[in-house]
Short mmCIF file of C-alpha atoms in Angstrom, two decimals:
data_model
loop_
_atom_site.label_atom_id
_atom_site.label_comp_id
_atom_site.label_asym_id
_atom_site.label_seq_id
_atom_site.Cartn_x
_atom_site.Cartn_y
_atom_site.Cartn_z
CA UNK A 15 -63.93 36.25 -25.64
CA UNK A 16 -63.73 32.32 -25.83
CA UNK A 17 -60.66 31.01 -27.46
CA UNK A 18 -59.71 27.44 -28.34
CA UNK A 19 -57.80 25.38 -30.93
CA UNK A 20 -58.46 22.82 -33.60
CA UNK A 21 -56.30 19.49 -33.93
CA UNK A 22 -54.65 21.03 -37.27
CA UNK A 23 -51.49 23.01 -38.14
CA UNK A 24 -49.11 20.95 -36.16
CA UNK A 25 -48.71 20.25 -32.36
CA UNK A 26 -49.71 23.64 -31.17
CA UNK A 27 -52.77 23.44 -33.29
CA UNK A 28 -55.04 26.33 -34.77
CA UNK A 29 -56.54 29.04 -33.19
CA UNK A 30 -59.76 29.83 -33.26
CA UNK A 31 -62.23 32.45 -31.52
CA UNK A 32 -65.55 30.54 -30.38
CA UNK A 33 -68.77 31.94 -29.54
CA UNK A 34 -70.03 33.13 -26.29
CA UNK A 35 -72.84 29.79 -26.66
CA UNK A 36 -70.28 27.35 -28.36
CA UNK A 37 -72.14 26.66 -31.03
CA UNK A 38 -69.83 28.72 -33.91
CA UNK A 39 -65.99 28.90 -34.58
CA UNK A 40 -63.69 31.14 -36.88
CA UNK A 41 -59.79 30.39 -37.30
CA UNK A 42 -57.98 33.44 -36.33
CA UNK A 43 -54.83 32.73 -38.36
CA UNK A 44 -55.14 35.99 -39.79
CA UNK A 45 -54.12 36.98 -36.13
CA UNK A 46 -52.38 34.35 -35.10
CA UNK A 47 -51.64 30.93 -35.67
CA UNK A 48 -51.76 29.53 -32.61
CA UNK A 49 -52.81 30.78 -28.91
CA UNK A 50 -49.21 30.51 -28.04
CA UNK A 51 -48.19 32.97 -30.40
CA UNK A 52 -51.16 35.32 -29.02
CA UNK A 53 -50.29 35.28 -25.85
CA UNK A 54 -47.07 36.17 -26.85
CA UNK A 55 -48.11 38.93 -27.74
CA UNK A 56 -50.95 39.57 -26.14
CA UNK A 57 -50.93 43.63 -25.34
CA UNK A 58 -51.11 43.89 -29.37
CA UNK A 59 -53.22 40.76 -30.26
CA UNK A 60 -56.16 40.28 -27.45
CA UNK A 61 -57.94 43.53 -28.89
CA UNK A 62 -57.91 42.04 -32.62
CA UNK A 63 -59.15 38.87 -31.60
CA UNK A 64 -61.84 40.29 -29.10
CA UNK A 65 -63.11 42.17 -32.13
CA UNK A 66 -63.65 39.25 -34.18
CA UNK A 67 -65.04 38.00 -31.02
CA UNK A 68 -67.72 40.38 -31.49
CA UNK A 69 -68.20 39.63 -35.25
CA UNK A 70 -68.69 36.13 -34.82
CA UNK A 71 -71.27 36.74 -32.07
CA UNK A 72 -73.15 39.53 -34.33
CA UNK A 73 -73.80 36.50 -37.22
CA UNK A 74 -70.50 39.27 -38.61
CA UNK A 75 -67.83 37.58 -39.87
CA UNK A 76 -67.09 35.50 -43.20
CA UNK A 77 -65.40 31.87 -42.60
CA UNK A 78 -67.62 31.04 -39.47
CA UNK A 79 -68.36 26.96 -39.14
CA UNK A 80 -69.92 25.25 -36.63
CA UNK A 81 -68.12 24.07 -33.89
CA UNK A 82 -67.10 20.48 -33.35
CA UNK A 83 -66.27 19.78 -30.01
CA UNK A 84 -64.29 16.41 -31.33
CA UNK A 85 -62.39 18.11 -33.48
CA UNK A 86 -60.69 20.49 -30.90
CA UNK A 87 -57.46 20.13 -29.09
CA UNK A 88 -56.65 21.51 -25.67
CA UNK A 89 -56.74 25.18 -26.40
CA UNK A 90 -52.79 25.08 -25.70
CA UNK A 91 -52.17 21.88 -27.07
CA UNK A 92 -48.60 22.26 -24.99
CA UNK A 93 -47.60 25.02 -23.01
CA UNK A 94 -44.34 26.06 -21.70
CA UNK A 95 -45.34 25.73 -17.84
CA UNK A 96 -47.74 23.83 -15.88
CA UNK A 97 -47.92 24.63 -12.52
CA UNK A 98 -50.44 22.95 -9.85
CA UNK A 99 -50.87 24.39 -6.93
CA UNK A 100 -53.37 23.05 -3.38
CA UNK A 101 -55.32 26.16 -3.08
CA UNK A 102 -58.66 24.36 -0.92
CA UNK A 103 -57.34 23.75 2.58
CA UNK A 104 -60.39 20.96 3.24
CA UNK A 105 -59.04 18.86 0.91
CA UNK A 106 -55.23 19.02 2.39
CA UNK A 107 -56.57 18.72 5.71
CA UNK A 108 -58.82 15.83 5.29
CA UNK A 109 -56.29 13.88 3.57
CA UNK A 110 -53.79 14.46 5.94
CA UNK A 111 -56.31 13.83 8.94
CA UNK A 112 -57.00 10.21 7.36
CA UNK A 113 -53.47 8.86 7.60
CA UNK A 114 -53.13 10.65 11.26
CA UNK A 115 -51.61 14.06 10.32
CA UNK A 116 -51.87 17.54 11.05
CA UNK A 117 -51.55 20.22 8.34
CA UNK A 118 -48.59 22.14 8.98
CA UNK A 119 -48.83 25.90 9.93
CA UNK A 120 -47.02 26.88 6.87
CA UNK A 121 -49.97 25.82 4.35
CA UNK A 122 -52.41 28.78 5.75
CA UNK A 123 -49.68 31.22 4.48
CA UNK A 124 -47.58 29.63 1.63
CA UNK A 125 -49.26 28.11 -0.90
CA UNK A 126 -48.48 24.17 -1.75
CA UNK A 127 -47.74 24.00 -5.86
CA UNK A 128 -45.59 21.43 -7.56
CA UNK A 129 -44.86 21.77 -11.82
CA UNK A 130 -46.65 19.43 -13.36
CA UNK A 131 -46.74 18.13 -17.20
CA UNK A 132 -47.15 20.52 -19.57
CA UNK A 133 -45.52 18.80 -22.91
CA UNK A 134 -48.63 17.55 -24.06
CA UNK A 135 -52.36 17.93 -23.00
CA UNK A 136 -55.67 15.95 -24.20
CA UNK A 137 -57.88 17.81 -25.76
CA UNK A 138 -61.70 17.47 -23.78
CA UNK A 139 -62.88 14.50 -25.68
CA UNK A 140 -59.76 12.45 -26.19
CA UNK A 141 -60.07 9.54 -24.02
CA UNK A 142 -57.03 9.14 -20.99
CA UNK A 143 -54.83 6.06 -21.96
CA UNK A 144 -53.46 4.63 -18.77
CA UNK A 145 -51.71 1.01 -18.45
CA UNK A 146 -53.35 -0.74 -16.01
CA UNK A 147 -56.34 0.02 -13.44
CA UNK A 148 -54.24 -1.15 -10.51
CA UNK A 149 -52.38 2.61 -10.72
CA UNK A 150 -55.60 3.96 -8.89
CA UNK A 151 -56.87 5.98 -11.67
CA UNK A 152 -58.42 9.59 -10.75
CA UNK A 153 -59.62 11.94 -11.92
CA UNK A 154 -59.08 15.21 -10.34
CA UNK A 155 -61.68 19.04 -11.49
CA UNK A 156 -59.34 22.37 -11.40
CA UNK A 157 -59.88 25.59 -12.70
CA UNK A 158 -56.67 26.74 -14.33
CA UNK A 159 -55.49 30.33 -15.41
CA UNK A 160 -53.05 31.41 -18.30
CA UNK A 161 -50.93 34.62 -18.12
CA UNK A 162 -48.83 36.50 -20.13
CA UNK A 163 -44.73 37.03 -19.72
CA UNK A 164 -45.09 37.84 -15.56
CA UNK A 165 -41.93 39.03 -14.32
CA UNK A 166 -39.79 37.86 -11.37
CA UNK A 167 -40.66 38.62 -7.96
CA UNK A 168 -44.06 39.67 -8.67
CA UNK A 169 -46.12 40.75 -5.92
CA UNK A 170 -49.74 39.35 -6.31
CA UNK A 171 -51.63 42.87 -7.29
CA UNK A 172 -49.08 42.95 -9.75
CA UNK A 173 -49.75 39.19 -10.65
CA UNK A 174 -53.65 39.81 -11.17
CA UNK A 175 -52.92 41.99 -14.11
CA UNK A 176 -51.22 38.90 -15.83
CA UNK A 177 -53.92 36.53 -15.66
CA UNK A 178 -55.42 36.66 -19.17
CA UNK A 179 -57.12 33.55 -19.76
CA UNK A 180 -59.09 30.71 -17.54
CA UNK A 181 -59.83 27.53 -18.02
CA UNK A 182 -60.21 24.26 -16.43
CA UNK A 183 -58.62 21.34 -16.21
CA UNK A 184 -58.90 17.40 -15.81
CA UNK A 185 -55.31 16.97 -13.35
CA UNK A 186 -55.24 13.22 -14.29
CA UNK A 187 -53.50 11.34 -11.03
CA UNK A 188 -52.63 7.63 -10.75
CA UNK A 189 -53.38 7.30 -6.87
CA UNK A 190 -51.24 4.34 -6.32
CA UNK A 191 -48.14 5.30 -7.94
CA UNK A 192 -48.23 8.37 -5.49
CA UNK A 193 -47.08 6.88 -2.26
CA UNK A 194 -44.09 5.60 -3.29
CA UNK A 195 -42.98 8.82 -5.35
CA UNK A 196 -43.40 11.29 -2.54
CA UNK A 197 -41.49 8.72 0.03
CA UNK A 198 -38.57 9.19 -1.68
CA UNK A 199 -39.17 13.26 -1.02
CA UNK A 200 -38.62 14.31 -4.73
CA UNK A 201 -42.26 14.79 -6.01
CA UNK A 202 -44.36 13.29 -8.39
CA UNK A 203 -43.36 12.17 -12.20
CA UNK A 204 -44.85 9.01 -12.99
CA UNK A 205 -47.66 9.17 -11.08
CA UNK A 206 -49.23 12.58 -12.97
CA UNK A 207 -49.36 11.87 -16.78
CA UNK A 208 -50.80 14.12 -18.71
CA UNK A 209 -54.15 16.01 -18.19
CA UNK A 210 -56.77 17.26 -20.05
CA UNK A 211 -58.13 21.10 -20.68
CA UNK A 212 -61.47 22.68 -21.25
CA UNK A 213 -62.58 22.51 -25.32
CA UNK A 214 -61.83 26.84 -24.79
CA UNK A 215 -60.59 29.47 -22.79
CA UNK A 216 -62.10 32.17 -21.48
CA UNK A 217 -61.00 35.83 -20.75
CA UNK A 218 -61.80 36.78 -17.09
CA UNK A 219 -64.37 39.44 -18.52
CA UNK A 220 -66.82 36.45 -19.86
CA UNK A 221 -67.26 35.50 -16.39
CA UNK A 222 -69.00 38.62 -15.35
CA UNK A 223 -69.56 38.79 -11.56
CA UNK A 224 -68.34 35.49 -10.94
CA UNK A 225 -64.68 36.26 -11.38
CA UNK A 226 -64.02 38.70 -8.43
CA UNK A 227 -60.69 38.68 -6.43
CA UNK A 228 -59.49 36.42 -8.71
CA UNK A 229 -61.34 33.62 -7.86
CA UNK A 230 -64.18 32.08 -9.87
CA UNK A 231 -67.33 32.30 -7.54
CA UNK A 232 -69.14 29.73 -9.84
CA UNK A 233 -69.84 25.53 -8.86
CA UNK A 234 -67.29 23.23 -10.56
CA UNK A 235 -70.00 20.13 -11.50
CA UNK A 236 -68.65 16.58 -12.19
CA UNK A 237 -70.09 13.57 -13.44
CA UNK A 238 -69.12 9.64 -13.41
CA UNK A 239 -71.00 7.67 -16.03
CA UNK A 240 -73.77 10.46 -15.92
CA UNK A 241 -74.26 10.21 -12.54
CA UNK A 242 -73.81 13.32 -10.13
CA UNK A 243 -70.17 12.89 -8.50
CA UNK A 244 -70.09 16.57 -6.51
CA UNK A 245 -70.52 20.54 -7.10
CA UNK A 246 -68.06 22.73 -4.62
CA UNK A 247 -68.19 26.06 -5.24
CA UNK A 248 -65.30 27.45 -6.33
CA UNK A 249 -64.85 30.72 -4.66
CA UNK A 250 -65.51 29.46 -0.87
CA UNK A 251 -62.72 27.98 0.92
CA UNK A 252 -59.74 28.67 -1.41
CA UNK A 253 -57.17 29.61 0.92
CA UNK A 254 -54.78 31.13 -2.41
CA UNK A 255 -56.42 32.73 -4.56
CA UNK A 256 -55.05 33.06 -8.21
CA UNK A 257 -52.90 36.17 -7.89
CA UNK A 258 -51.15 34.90 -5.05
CA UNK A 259 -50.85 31.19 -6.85
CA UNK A 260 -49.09 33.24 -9.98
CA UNK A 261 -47.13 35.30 -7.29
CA UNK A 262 -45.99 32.17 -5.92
CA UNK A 263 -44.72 30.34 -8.82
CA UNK A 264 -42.61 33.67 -9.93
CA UNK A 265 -41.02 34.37 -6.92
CA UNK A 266 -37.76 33.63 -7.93
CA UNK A 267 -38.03 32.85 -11.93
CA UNK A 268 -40.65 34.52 -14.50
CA UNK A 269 -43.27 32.84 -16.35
CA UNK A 270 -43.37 32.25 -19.68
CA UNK A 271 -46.09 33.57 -21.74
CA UNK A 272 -48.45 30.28 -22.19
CA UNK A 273 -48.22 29.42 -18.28
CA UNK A 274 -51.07 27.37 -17.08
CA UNK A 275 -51.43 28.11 -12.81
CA UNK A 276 -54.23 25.23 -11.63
CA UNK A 277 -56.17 25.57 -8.68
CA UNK A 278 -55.66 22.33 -7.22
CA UNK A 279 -58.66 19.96 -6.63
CA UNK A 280 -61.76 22.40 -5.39
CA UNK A 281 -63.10 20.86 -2.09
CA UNK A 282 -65.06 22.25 0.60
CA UNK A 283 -66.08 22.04 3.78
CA UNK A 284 -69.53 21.35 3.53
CA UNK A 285 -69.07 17.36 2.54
CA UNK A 286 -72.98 17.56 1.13
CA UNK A 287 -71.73 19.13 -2.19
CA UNK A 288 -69.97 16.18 -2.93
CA UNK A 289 -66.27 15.41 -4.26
CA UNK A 290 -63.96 16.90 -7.10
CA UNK A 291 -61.70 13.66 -7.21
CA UNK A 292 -61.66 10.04 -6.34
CA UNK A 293 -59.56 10.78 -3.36
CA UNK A 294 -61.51 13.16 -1.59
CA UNK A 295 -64.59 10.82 -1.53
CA UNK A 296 -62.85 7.86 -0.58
CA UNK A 297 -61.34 10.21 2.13
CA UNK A 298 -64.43 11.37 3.35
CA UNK A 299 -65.59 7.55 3.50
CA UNK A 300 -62.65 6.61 5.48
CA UNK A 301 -62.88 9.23 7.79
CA UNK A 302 -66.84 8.30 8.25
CA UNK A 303 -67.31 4.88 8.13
CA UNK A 304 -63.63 3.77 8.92
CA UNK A 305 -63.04 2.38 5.35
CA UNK A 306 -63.33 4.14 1.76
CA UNK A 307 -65.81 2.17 -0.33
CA UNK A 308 -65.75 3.80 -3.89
CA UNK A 309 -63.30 2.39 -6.00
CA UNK A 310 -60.82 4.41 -8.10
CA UNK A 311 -61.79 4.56 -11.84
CA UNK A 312 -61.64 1.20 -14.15
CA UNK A 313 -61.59 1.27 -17.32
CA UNK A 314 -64.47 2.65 -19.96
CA UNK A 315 -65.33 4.85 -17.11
CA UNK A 316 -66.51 8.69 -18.65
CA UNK A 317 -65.48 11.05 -17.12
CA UNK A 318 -67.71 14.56 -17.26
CA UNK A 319 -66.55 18.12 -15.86
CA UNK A 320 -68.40 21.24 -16.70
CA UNK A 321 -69.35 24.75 -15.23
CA UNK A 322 -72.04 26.68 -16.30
CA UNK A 323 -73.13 30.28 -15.02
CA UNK A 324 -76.13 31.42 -13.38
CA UNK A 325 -78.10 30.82 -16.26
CA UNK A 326 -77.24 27.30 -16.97
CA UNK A 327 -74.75 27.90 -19.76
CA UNK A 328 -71.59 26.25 -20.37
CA UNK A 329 -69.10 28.48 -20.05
CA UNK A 330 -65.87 26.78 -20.98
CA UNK A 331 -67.71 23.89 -22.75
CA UNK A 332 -67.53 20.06 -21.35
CA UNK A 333 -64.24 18.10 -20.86
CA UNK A 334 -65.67 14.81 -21.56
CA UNK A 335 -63.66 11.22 -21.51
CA UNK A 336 -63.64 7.69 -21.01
CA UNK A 337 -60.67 6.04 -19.37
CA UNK A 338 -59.30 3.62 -21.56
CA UNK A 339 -56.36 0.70 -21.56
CA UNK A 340 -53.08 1.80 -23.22
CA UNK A 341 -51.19 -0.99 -24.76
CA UNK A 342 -47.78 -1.85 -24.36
CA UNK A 343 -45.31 -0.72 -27.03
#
């Protein structure tokens, strides 16, 4: 089933079940308000809303309306726990090869992940308000998955059976700011404000063959002003996949129903099928021609990330926005 949320009902929004072609909606407030609540409950909940999942496909189910993809939210408008992990080892290793460093032994066997913001999230057409261009605006194309309650000390087996929900994500970075943060060897704050999520999310089972050792064997496509930015697929070269990412993060605290685990920027080795953030390209540049030579995002850009199956449909629907100046208070 595809589930999302409309921007009413207060900050966490409305849930509704979406059709399998995104074309049709139905508020499941009957089931729950929200997709927080649901997941907090999940065991009892996910089979009620699957079967109005299947009413609103069969043309079933009374207070249906077409869906408006600017009138949705993020699907979890906030969530309790945002965790972003570094899953594709050609993107650490490039990066780290371009200022002159190797990538430690450690990242082949423990995954990188640092908690990122989780208070608030744009929905996929609300535009990203940043200050000024000279942060180094980027944009940067996850897939994300949301569990249930997973307990301490999972191992990942265990973790797979938590991961109800994927999605992706828009893991908004302000390049410039970053530097400076990690010198000071505490992580990043200001430079990763918020991000933006999918218009719905999707349990594993829409994905068909595609999801398979809990990785999503599908091409993560991008856009910049309608103009092809790069295509990795997803399931080749992901070092972590998501059972060990969730495994990770809960090795010495659970997670909270409502946790969002990210992939990290998908990146592979084969350079041809282009870039899944600013970085990587300009990497790739540097690397080849001594210099990078695309600039970080200015504003008015539009931003477009999407992945469709084998048969050319959307699955999780378009995250769509243009940068845009944020004034001063």
């Amino acid at each position: 089933m595809k589930l999302g949320s409309l921007k009413e009902g207060g900050r966490d929004g409305t849930l509704i079940v979406v059709s399998r072609d995104l074309t049709r909606a139905v508020r499941a407030t009957g089931i729950a308000a929200t997709l927080q609540l649901a997941l907090e409950d999940w065991s009892n909940l996910a089979p009620r809303l699957n079967a109005l999942s299947e009413q609103l496909n069969a043309g079933e189910v009374d207070g249906a309306f077409d869906l408006d993809m600017q009138a949705l939210a993020a699907p979890l408008p906030r969530a309790y726990e945002f965790v972003d992990g570094s899953a594709y080892l050609p993107h650490v290793a490039r990066v780290r090869k371009a200022r002159g460093a190797e990538v430690p032994e450690s990242f082949y066997t423990d995954p990188l992940m640092y908690q990122a913001t989780s208070a608030g999230f744009y929905g996929p057409r609300d535009a990203v308000k940043v200050v000024s261009e000279d942060y180094g605006i980027d944009l940067e194309a996850e897939i994300v998955v949301i569990t249930d309650d997973v307990p301490m000390a999972v191992t990942p087996a265990q973790a797979a059976g938590h991961i109800q929900l994927v999605g992706l994500v828009n893991d908004v970075s302000l390049r410039n700011l970053i530097p400076a943060e990690l010198a000071k060897g505490f992580g990043f704050l200001q430079s990763k404000p918020r991000s933006a999520l999918s218009p719905v999310f999707v349990t594993p089972d829409e994905l068909g063959a595609a999801w398979q050792d809990s990785k999503v064997h599908l091409p993560l496509v991008t856009h910049i002003n309608g103009k092809w930015f790069g295509a990795p697929e997803a399931g080749v070269d992901m070092q972590f996949n998501f059972a060990q990412l969730v495994a990770h993060a809960a090795k010495t605290r659970p997670l909270s129903a409502g946790a969002i685990v990210g992939s990290g920027t998908i990146a592979n080795e084969d350079t041809s099928l282009g870039a899944s953030c600013f970085a990587e390209q300009r990497t790739v540049e540097a690397l080849r021609d001594g210099k990078p030579s695309t600039p970080f995002m200015s504003f008015g850009d539009v931003v477009h990330i999407e992945m469709l199956d084998r048969d050319g449909n959307s699955i999780f629907g378009a995250i769509e926005q243009r940068i845009e100046h944020a004034p001063l208070p």
